[in-house]
mmCIF file of C-alpha atoms in Angstrom:
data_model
loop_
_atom_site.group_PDB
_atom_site.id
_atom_site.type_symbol
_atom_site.label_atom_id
_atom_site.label_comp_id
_atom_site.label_asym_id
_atom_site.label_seq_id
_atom_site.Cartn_x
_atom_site.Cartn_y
_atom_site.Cartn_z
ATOM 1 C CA UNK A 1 0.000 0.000 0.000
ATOM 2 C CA UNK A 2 1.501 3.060 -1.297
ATOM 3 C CA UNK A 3 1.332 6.477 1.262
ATOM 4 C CA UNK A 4 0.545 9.604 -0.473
ATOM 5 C CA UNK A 5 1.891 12.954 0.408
ATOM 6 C CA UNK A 6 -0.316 15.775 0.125
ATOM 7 C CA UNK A 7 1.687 18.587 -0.927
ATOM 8 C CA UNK A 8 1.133 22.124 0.191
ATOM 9 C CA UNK A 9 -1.110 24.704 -1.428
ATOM 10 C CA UNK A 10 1.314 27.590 -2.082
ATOM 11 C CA UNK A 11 0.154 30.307 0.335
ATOM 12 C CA UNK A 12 -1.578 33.367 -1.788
ATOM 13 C CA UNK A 13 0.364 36.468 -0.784
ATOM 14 C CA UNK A 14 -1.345 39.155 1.346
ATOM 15 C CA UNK A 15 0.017 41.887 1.489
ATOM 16 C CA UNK A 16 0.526 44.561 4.394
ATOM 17 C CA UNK A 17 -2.218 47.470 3.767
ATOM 18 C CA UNK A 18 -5.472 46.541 2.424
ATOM 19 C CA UNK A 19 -5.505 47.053 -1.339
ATOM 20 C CA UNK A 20 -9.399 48.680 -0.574
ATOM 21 C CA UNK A 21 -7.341 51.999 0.027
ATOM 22 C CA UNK A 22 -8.850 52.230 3.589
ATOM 23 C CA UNK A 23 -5.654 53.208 5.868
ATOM 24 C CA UNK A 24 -6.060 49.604 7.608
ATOM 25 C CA UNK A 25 -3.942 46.305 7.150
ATOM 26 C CA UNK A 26 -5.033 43.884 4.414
ATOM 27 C CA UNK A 27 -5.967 40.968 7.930
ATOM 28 C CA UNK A 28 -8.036 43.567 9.783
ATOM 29 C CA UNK A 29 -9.473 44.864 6.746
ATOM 30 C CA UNK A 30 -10.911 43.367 3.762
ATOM 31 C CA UNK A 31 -9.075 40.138 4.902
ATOM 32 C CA UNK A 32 -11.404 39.097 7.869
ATOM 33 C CA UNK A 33 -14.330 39.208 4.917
ATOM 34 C CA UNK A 34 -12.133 37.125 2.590
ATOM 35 C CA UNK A 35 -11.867 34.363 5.308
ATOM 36 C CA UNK A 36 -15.359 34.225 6.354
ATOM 37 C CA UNK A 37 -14.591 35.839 9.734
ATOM 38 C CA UNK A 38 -16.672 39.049 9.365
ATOM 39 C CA UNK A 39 -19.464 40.053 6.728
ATOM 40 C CA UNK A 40 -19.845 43.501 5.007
ATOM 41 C CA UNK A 41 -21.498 45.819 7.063
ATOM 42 C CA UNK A 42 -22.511 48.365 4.106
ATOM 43 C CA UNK A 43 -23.033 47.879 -0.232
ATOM 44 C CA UNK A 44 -19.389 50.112 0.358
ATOM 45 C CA UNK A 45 -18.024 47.768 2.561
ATOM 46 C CA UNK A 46 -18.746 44.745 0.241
ATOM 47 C CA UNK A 47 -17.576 46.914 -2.725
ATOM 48 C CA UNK A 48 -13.901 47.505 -1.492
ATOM 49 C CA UNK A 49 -13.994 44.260 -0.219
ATOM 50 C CA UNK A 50 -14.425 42.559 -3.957
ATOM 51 C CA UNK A 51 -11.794 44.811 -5.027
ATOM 52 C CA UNK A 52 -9.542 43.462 -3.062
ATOM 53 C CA UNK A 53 -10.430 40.089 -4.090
ATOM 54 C CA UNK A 54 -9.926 41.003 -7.334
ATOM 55 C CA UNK A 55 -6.064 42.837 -6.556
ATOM 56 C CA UNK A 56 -5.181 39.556 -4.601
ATOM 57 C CA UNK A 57 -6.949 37.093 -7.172
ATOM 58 C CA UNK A 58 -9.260 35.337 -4.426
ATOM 59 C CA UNK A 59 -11.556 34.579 -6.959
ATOM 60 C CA UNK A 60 -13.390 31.890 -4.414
ATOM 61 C CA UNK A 61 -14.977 34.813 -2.250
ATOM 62 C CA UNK A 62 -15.876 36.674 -5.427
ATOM 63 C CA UNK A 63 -18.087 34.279 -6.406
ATOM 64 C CA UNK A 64 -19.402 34.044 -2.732
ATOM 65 C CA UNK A 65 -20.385 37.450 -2.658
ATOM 66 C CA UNK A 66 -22.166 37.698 -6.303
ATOM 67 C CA UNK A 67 -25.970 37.256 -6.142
ATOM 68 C CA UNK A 68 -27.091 33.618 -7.302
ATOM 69 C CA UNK A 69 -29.287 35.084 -9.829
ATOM 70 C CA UNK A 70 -26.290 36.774 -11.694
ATOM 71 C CA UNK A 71 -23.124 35.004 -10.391
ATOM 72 C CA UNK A 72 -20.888 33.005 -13.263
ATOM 73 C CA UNK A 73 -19.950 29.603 -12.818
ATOM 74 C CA UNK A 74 -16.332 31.269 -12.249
ATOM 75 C CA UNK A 75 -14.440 34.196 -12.732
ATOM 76 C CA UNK A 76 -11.867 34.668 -15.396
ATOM 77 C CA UNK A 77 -8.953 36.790 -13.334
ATOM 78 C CA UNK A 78 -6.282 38.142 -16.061
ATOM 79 C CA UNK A 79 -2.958 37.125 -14.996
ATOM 80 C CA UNK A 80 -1.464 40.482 -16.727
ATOM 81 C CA UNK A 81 -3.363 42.875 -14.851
ATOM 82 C CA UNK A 82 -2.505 44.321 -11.649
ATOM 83 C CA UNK A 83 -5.189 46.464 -10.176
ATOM 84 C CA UNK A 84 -3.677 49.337 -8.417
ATOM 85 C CA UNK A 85 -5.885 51.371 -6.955
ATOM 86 C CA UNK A 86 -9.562 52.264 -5.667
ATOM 87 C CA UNK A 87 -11.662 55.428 -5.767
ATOM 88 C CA UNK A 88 -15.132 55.176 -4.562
ATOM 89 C CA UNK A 89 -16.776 58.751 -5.864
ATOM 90 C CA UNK A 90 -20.571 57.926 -4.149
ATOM 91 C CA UNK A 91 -23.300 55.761 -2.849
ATOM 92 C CA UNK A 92 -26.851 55.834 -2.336
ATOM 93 C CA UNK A 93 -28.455 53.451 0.128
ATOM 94 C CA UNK A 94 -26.661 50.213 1.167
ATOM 95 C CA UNK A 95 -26.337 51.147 5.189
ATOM 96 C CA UNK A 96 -27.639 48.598 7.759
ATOM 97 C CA UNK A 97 -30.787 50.207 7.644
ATOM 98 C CA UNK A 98 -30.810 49.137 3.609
ATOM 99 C CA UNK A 99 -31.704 46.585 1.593
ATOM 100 C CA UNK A 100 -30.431 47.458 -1.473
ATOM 101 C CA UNK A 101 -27.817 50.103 -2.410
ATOM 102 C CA UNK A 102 -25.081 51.045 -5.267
ATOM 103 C CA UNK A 103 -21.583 52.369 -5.181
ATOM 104 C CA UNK A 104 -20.183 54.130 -8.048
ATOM 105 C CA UNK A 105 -16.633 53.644 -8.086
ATOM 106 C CA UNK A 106 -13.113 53.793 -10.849
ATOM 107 C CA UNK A 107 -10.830 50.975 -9.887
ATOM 108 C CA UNK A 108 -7.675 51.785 -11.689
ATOM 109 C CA UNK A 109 -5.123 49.161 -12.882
ATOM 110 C CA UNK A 110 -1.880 48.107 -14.892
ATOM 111 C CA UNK A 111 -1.192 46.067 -17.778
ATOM 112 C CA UNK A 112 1.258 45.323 -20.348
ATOM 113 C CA UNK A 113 2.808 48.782 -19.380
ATOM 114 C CA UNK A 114 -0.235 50.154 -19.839
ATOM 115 C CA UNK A 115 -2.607 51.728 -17.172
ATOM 116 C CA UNK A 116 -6.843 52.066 -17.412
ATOM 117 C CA UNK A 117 -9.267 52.331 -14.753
ATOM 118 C CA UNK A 118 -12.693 50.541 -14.904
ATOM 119 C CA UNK A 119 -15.505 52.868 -14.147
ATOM 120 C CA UNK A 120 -18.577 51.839 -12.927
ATOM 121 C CA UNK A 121 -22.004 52.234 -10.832
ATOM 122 C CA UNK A 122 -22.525 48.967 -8.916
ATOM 123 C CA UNK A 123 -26.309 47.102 -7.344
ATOM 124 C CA UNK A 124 -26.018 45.271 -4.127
ATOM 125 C CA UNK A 125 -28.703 44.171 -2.220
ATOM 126 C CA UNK A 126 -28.970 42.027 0.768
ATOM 127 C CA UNK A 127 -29.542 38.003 0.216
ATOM 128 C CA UNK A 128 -30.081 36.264 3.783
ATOM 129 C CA UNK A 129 -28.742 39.093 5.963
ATOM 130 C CA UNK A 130 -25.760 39.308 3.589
ATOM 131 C CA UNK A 131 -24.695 42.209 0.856
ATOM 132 C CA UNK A 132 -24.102 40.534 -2.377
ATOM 133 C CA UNK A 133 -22.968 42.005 -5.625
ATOM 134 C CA UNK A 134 -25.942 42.415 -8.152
ATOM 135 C CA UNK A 135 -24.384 43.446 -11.358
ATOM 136 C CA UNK A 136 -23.099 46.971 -13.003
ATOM 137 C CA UNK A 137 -23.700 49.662 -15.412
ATOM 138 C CA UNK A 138 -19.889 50.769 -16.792
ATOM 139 C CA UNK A 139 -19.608 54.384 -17.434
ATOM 140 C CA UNK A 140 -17.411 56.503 -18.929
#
């Protein structure tokens, strides 16, 4: 009878400050969401909290957090692109007194030497206590 090894999973790096742009490190911020420890308090909350999912390619709580009505089976994450930054420019809505809210937002990013920012207005609404991403309308 042969023994098999399981071999380690290659940690995903983390790093320091959160990659949301909130003046907090990346395991008190968005990382306590990421590992099922905490859940988004506001739409904004869950919004810079999928960012960060996307800078640190955790595409596992990205689908957790997308409505079942619009989620994909998975999420194609672009190896070359490097998202570098967050600006959230308003909300309406999405508080704890909310069920529904949106957060318009420009996530900016890197690729191929190249920068571009992704701008867009986003739904959330609350599914079983929890905020969940809806979908977007991209503007220019």
């Amino acid at each position: 009878m042969s023994r098999r090894t399981r071999r380690p999973q290659p940690a995903r790096p983390t790093p320091a400050s959160c990659p949301c742009g909130l003046p907090a490190a990346y395991d008190a911020c968005c990382g306590r969401l990421h590992r099922g420890e905490a859940q988004a308090a506001t739409a904004e909350q869950l919004m810079r909290s999928r960012y960060s999912a996307f800078a640190i390619r955790d595409e596992a709580y990205l689908l957790r957090s997308w409505h079942p009505t619009t989620r994909p089976p998975r999420v194609e994450l672009d190896p070359g692109l490097r998202w570098v930054r967050l600006e959230i420019l308003g909300s309406t809505d999405g508080t704890a007194f909310h069920q529904a809210g949106t957060v318009e937002f420009r996530a900016h990013y890197a690729e191929g030497g190249r920068t571009g920012e992704l701008h867009e207005n986003s739904r959330f609404v609350r599914d079983g206590g929890a905020w969940v991403y809806v979908d977007g309308d991209s503007l220019p």
